[in-house]
mmCIF file of C-alpha atoms and ligand atoms in Angstrom:
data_model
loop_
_atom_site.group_PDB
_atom_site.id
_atom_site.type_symbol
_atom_site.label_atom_id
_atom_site.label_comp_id
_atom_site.label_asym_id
_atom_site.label_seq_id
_atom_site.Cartn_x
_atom_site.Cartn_y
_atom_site.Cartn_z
ATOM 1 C CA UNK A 1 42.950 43.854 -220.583
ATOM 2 C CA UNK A 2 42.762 46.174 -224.037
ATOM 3 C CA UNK A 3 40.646 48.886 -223.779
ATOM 4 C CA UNK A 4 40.050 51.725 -226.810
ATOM 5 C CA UNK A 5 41.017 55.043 -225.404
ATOM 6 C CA UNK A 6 37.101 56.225 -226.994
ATOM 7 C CA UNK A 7 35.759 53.562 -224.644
ATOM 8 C CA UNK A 8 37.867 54.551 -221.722
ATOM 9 C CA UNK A 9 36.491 58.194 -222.354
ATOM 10 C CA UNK A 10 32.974 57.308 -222.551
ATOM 11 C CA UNK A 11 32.929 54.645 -219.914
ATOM 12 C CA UNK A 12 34.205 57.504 -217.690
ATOM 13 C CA UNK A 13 31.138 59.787 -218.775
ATOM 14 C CA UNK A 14 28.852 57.091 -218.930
ATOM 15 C CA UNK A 15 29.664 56.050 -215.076
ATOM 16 C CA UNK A 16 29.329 59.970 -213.972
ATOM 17 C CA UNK A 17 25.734 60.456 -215.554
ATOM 18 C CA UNK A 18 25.105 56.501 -213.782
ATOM 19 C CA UNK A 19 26.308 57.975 -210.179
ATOM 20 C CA UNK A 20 24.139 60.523 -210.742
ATOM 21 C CA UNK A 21 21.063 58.998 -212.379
ATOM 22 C CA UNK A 22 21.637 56.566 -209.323
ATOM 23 C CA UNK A 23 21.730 59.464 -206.819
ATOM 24 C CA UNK A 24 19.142 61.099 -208.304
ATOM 25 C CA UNK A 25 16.695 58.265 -208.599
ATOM 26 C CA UNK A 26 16.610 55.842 -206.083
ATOM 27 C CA UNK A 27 18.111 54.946 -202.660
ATOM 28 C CA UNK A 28 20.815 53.442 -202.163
ATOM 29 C CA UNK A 29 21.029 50.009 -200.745
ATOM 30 C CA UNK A 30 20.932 50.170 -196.827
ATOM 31 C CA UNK A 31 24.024 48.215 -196.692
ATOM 32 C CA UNK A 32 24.663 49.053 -192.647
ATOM 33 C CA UNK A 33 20.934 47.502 -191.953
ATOM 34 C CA UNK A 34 22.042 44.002 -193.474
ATOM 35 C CA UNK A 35 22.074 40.587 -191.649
ATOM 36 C CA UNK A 36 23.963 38.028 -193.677
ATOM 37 C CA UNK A 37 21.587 35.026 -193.593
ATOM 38 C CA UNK A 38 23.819 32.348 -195.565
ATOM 39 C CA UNK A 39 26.649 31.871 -198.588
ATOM 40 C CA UNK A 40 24.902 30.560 -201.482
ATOM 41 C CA UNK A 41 27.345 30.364 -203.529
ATOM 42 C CA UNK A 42 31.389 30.984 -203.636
ATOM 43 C CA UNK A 43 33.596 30.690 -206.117
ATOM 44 C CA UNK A 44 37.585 30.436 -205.842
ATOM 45 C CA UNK A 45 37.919 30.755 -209.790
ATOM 46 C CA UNK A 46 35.584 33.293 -210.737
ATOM 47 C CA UNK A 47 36.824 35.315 -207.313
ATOM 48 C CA UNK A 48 33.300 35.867 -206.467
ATOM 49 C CA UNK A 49 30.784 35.279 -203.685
ATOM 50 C CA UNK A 50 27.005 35.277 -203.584
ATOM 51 C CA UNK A 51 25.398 36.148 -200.276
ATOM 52 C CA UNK A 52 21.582 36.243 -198.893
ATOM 53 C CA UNK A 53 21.387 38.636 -196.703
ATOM 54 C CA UNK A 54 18.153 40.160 -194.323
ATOM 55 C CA UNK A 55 17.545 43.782 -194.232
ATOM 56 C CA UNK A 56 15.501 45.147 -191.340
ATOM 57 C CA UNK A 57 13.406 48.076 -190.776
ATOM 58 C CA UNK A 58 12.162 50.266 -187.959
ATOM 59 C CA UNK A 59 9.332 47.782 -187.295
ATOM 60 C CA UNK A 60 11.569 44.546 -186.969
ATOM 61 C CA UNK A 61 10.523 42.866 -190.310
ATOM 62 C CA UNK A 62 13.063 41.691 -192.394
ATOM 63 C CA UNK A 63 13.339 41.496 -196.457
ATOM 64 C CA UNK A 64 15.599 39.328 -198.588
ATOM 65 C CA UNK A 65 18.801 40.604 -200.383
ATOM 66 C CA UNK A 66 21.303 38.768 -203.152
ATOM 67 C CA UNK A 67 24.268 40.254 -203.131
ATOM 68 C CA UNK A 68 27.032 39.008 -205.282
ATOM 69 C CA UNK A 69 30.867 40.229 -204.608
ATOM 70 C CA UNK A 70 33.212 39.572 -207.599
ATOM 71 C CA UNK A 71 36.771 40.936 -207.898
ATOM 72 C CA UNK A 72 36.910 43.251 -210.602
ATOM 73 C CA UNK A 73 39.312 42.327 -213.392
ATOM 74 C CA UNK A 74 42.668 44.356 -213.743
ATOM 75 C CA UNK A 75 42.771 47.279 -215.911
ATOM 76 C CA UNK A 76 46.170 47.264 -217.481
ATOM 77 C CA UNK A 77 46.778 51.064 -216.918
ATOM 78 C CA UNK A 78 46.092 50.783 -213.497
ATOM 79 C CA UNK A 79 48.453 47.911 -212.769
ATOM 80 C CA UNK A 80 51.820 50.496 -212.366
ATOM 81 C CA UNK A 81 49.612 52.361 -209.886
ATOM 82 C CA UNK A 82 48.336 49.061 -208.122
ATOM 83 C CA UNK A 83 52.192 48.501 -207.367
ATOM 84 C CA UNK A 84 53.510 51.724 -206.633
ATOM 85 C CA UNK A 85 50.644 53.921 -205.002
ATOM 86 C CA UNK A 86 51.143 53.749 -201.475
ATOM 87 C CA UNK A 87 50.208 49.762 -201.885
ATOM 88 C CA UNK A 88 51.806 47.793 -198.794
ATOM 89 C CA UNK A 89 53.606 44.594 -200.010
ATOM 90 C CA UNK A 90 53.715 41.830 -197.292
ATOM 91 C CA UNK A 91 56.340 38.668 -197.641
ATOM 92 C CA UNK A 92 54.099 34.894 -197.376
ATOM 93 C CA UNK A 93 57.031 32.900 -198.343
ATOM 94 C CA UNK A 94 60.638 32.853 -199.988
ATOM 95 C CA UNK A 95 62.198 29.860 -201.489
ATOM 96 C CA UNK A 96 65.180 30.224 -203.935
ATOM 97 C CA UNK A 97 63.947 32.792 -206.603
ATOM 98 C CA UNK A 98 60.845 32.432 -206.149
ATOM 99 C CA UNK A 99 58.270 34.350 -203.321
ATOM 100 C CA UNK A 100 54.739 34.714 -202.536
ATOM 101 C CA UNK A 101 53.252 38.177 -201.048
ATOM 102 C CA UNK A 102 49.753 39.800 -199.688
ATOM 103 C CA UNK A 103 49.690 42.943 -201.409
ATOM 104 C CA UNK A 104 47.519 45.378 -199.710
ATOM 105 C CA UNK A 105 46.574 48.581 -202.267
ATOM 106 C CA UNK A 106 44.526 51.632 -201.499
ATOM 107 C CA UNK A 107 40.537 51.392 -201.489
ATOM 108 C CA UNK A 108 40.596 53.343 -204.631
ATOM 109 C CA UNK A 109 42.469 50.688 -206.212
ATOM 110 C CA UNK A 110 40.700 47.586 -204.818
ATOM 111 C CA UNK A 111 37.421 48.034 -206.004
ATOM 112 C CA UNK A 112 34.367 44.899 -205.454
ATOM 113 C CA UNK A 113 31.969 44.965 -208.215
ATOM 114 C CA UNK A 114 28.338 44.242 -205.836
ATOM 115 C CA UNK A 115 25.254 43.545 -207.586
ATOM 116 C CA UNK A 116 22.269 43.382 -205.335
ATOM 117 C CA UNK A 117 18.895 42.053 -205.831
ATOM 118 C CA UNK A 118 16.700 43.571 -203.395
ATOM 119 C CA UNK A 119 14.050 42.960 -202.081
ATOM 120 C CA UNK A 120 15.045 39.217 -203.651
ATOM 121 C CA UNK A 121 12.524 36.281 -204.005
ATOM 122 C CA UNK A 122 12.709 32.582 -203.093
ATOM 123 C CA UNK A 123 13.144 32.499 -206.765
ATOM 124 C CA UNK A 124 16.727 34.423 -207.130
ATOM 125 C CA UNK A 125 17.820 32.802 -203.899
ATOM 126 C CA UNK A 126 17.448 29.277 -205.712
ATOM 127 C CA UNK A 127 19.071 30.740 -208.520
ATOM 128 C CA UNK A 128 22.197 31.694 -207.301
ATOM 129 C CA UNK A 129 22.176 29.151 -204.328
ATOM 130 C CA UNK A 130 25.144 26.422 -205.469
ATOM 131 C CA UNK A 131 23.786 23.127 -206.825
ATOM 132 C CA UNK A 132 24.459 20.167 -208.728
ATOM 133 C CA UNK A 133 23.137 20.115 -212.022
ATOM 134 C CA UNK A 134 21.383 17.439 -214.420
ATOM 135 C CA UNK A 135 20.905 17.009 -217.816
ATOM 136 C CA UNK A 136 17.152 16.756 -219.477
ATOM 137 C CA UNK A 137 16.262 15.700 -222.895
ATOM 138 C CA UNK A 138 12.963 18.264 -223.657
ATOM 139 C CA UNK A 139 10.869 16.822 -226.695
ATOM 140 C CA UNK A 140 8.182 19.300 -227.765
ATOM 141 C CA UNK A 141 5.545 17.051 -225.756
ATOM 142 C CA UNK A 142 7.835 18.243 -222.445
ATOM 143 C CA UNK A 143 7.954 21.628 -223.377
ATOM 144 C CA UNK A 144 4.225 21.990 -224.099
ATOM 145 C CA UNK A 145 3.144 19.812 -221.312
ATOM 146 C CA UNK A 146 6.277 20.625 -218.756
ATOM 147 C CA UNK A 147 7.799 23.641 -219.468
ATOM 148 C CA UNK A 148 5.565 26.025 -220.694
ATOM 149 C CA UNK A 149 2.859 25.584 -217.914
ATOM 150 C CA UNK A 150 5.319 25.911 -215.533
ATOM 151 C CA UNK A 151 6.902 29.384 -216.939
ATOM 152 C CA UNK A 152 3.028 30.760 -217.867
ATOM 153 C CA UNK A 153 3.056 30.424 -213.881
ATOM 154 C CA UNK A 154 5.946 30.752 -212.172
ATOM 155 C CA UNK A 155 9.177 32.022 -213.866
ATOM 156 C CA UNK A 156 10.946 35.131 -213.008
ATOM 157 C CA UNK A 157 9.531 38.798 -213.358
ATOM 158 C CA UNK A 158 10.292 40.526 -216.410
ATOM 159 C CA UNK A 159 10.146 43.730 -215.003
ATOM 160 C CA UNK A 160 13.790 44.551 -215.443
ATOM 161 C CA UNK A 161 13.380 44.144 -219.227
ATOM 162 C CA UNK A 162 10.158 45.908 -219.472
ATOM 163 C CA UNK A 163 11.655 49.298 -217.752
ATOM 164 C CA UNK A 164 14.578 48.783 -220.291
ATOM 165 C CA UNK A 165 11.659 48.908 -223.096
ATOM 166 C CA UNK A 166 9.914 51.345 -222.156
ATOM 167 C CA UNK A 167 13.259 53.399 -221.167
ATOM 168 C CA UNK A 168 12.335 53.433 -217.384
ATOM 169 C CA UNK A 169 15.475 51.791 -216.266
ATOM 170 C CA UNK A 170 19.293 52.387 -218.119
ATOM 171 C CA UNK A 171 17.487 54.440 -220.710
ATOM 172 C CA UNK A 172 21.230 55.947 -221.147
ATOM 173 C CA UNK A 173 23.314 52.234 -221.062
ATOM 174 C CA UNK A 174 21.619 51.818 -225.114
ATOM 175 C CA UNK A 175 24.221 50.873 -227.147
ATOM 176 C CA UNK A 176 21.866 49.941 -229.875
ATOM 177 C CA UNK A 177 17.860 50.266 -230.839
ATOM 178 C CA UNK A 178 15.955 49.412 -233.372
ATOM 179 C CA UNK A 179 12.580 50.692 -232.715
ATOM 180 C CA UNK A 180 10.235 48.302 -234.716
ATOM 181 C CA UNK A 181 7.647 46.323 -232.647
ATOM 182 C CA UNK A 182 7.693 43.072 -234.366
ATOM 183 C CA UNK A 183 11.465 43.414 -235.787
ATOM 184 C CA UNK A 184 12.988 45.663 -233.383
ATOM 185 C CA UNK A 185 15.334 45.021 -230.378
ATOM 186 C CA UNK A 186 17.578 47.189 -227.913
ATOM 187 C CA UNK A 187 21.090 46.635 -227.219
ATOM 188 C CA UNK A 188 22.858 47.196 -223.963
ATOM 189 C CA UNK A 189 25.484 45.670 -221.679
ATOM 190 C CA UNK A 190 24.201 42.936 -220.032
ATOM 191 C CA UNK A 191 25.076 44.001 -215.910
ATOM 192 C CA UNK A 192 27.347 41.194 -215.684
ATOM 193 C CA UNK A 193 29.680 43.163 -217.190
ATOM 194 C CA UNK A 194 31.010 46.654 -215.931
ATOM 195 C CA UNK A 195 32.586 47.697 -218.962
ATOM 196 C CA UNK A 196 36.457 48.313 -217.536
ATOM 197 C CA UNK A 197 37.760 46.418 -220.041
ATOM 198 C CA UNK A 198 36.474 44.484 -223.175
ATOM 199 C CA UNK A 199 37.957 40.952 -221.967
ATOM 200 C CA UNK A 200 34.754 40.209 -220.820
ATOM 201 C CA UNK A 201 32.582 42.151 -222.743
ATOM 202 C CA UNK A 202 29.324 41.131 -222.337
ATOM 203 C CA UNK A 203 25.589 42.863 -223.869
ATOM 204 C CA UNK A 204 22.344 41.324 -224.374
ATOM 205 C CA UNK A 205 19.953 42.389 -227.112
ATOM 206 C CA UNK A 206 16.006 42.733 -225.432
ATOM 207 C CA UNK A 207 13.477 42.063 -228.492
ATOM 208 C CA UNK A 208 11.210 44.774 -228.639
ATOM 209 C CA UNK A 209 7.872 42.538 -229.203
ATOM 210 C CA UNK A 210 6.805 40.395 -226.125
ATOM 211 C CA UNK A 211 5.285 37.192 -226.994
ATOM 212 C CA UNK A 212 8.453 34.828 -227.990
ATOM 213 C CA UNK A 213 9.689 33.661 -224.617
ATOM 214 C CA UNK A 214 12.654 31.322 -225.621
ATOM 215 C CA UNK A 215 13.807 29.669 -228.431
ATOM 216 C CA UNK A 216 10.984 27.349 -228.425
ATOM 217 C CA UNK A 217 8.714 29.906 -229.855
ATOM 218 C CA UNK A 218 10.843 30.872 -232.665
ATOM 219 C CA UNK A 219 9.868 30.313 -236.790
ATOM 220 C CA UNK A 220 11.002 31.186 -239.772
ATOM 221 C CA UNK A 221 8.569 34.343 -239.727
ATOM 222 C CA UNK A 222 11.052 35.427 -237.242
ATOM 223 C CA UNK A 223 14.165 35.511 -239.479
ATOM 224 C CA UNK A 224 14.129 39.106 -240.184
ATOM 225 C CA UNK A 225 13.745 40.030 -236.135
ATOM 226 C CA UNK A 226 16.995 37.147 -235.330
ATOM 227 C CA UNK A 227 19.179 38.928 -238.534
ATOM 228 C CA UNK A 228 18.376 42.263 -237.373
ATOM 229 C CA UNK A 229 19.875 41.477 -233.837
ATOM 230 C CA UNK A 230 23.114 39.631 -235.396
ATOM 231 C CA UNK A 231 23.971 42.315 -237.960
ATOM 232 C CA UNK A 232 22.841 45.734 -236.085
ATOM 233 C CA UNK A 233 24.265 44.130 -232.850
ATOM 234 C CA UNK A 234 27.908 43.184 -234.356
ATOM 235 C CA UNK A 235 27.873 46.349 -236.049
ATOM 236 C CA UNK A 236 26.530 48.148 -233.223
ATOM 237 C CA UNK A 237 29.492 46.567 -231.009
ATOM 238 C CA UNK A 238 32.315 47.393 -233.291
ATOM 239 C CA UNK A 239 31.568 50.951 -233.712
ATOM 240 C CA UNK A 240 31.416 51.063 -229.692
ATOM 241 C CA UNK A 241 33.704 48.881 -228.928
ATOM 242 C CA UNK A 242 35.916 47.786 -232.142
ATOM 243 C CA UNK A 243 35.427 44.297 -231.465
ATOM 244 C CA UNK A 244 34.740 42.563 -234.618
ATOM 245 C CA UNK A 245 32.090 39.957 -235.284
ATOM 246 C CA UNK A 246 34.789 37.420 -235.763
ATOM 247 C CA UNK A 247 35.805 38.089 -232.137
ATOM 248 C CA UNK A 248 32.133 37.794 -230.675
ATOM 249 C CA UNK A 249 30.116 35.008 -229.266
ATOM 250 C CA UNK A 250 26.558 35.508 -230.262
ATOM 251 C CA UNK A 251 23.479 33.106 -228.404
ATOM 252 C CA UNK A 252 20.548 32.417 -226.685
ATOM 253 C CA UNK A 253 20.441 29.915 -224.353
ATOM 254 C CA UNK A 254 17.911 27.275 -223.252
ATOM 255 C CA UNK A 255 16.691 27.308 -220.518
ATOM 256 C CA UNK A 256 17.251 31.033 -220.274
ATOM 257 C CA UNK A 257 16.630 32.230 -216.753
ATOM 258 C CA UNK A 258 14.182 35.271 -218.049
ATOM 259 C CA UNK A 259 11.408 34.361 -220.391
ATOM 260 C CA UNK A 260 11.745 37.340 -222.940
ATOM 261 C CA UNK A 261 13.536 36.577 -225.775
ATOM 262 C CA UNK A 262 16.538 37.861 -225.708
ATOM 263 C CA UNK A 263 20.484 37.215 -226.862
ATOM 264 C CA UNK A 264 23.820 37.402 -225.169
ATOM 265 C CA UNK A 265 26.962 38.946 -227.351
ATOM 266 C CA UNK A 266 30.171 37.931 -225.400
ATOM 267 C CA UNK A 267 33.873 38.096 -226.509
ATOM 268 C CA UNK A 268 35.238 35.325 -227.672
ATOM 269 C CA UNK A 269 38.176 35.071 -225.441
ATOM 270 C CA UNK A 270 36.260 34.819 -222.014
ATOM 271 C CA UNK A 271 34.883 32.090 -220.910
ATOM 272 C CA UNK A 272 31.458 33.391 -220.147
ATOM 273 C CA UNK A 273 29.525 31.593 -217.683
ATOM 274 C CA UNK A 274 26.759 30.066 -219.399
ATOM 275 C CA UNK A 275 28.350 29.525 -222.896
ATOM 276 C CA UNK A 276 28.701 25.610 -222.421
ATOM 277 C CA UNK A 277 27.139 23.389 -225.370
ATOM 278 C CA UNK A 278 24.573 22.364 -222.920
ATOM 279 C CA UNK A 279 23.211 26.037 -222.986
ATOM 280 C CA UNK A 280 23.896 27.450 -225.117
ATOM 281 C CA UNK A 281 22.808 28.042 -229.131
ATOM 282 C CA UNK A 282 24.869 30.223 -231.517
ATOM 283 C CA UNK A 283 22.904 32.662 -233.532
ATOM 284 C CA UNK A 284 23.924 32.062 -236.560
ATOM 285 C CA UNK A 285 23.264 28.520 -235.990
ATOM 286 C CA UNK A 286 19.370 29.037 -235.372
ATOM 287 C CA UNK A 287 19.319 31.313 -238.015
ATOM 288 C CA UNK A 288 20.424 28.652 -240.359
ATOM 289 C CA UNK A 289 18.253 25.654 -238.640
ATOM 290 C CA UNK A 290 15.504 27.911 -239.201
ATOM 291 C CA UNK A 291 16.271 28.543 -242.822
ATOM 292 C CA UNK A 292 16.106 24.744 -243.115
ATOM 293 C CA UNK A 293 13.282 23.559 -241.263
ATOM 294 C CA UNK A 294 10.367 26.250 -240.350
ATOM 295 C CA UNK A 295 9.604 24.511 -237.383
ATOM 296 C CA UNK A 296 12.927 23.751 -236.267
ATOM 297 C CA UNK A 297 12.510 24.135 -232.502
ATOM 298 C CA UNK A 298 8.955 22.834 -232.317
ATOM 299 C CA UNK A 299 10.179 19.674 -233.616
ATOM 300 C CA UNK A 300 13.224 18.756 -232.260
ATOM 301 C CA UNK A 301 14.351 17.917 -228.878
ATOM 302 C CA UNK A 302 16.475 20.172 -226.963
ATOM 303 C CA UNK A 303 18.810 19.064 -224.152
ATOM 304 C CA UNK A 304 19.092 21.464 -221.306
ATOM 305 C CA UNK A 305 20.962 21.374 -217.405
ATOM 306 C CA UNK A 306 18.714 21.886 -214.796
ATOM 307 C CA UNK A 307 19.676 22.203 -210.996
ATOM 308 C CA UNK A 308 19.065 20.306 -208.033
ATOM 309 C CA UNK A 309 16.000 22.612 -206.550
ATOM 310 C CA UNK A 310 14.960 24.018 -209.280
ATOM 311 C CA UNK A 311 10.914 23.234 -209.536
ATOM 312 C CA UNK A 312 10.982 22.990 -213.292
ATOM 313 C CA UNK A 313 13.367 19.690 -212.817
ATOM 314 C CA UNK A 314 11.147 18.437 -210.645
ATOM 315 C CA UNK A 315 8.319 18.729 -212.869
ATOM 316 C CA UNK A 316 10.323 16.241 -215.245
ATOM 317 C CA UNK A 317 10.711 13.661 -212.052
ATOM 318 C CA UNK A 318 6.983 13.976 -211.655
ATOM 319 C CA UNK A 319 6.136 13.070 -214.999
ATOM 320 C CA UNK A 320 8.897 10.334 -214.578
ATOM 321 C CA UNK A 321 11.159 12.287 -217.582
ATOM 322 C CA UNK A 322 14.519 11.553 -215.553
HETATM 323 P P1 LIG B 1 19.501 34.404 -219.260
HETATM 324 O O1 LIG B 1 19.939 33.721 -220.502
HETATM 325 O O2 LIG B 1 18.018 34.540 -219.067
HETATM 326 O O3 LIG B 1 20.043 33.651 -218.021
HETATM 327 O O4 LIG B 1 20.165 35.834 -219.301
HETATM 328 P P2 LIG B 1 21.261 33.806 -217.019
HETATM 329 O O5 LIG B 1 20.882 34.964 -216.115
HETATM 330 O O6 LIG B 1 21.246 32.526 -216.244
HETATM 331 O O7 LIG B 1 22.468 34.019 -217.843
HETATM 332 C C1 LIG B 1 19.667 36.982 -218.733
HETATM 333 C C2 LIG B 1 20.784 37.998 -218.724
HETATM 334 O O8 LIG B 1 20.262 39.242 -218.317
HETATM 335 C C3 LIG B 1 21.902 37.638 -217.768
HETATM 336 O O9 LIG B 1 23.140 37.622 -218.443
HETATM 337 C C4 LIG B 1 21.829 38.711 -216.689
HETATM 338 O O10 LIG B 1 23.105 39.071 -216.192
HETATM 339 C C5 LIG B 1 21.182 39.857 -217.430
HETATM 340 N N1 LIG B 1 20.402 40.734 -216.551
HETATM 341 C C6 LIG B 1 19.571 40.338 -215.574
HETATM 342 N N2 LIG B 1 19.004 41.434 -215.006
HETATM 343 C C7 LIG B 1 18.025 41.380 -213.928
HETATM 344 C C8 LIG B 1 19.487 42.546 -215.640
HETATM 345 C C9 LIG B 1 19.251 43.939 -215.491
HETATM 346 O O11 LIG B 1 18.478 44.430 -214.655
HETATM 347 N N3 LIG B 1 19.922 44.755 -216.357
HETATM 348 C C10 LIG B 1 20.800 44.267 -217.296
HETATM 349 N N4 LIG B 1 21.432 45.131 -218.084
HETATM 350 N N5 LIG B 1 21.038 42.937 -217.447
HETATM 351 C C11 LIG B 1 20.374 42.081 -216.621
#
């Protein structure tokens, strides 16, 4: 709920120059054309839902959408407003001292955080569609003979990252960039997050050079790269932010869902999605494995959840790994 007055300010700024960049740029979403196809996904504790929906055009054919509704979290100086401003308050039940109500506040006050992915492949649909999971044990015989094949082929576009790169895309969202191609990375909040407050402050750091894909490929020879990101990203994040290291969660995870290498800085109090032990890998930790062993993650086996429909687990049932 905290939140510096400095990033307040610059949040402010920073979402004026996005509303225009947006404007400017590129259309928005034709939200009135869209055909909801099916829930994939809903979520009573993170208060968000994640739709596939159809858009149409003139000539009848329709393309896929993700769109994903969260509630925003509450902003602690907008809470007296939330209760006072012209907010209707409706009794659900009374018992004793205690009562339940529906409290209705103005549009302005009940913002929906909506991230689309549009036009969306079969790939995101599976991604966010709700599934059970299941844990695999990867030796480096998996991951050369499994896992790699399968994300030289099929994994996600890395599009998104490249425009980041190359400053095509959120060019003014930098928090942080080092420049060097082989020890270089850029820093930026990760669009999970939308920056209200810092509880769940959330960035990701995009290595500059693009040939390590996951933790797999990583060596000693990458030290320097994986210390740049820890120190110049904590650092980076406390002059924005003031959140200290101590108060920051810094991984990769394995599987990641994008092949680029590329690591998540979250605060420590939230429970990010995606920072179970099954996932994910503290950076510091590698960083020290490393240190130790070379070769660390070409030797050892990595454990890793993988869900129902996703064709990389069933690339381990073919080859009768689970
Ligand atoms: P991951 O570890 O590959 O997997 O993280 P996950 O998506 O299952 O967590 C990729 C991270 O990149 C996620 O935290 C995404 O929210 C974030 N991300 C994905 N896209 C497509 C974008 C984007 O276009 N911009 C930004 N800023 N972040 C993105």
């Amino acid at each position: 709920m905290a939140e510096a007055p400095q990033l307040k300010r610059k949040r402010e700024e920073e979402r004026e120059e996005e509303r225009e960049g947006a404007a400017g740029a590129v259309s928005p979403f034709p939200l009135a054309e869209l055909r909801l196809r099916k829930v994939l996904r809903e979520s009573a504790r993170d208060k968000a839902v994640f739709l596939h929906g159809e858009v149409t055009n003139a000539s009848g054919e329709g393309t896929d959408a993700v769109i994903i509704l969260e509630k925003t979290p509450f902003q602690e100086e907008k809470v007296l407003e939330l209760l006072k401003k012209h907010t209707k308050l409706e009794l659900q039940m009374h018992n004793d001292i205690y009562s339940t109500y529906h409290l209705y506040p103005p549009p302005e006050l009940s913002e929906i955080k909506a991230t689309v992915v549009f036009p969306a492949t079969p790939k995101h649909l599976h991604k966010y569609l709700r599934q059970e999971a299941f844990l695999v044990r990867e030796s480096w015989q998996d991951y050369s003979h499994i896992t790699l094949p399968f994300v030289q082929q099929q994994a996600l576009s890395l599009q998104w990252v490249y425009n980041i790169l190359e400053k095509k895309a959120e060019a003014e969202r930098i928090v942080h960039e080092n420049p060097d191609p082989c020890s270089g990375f850029v820093l930026l909040p990760d669009f999970k997050w939308d920056q209200s407050q810092l509880d769940d402050l959330h960035l990701i750091a995009l290595v500059q050079r693009r040939d390590l894909r996951s933790l797999r490929d990583l060596r000693a020879e990458h030290l320097p790269l994986l210390r740049n990101i820890l120190t110049e990203g904590q650092e980076a994040i406390c002059r924005r932010f003031g959140v200290p290291a101590c108060q920051l969660r810094v991984f990769l995870h394995y599987q990641p869902s994008y092949y680029h290498l590329h690591v998540h800085f979250t605060a420590l109090g939230c429970e990010a999605a995606g920072s179970a032990v099954e996932r994910a890998h503290l950076l510091p930790d590698v960083i020290d494995n490393l240190l130790m062993e070379p070769c660390y993650y070409q030797r050892r086996a990595l454990t890793c959840p993988l869900r129902a429909d996703e064709p990389l687990l069933k690339k381990f049932q073919e080859a009768g790994r689970l």
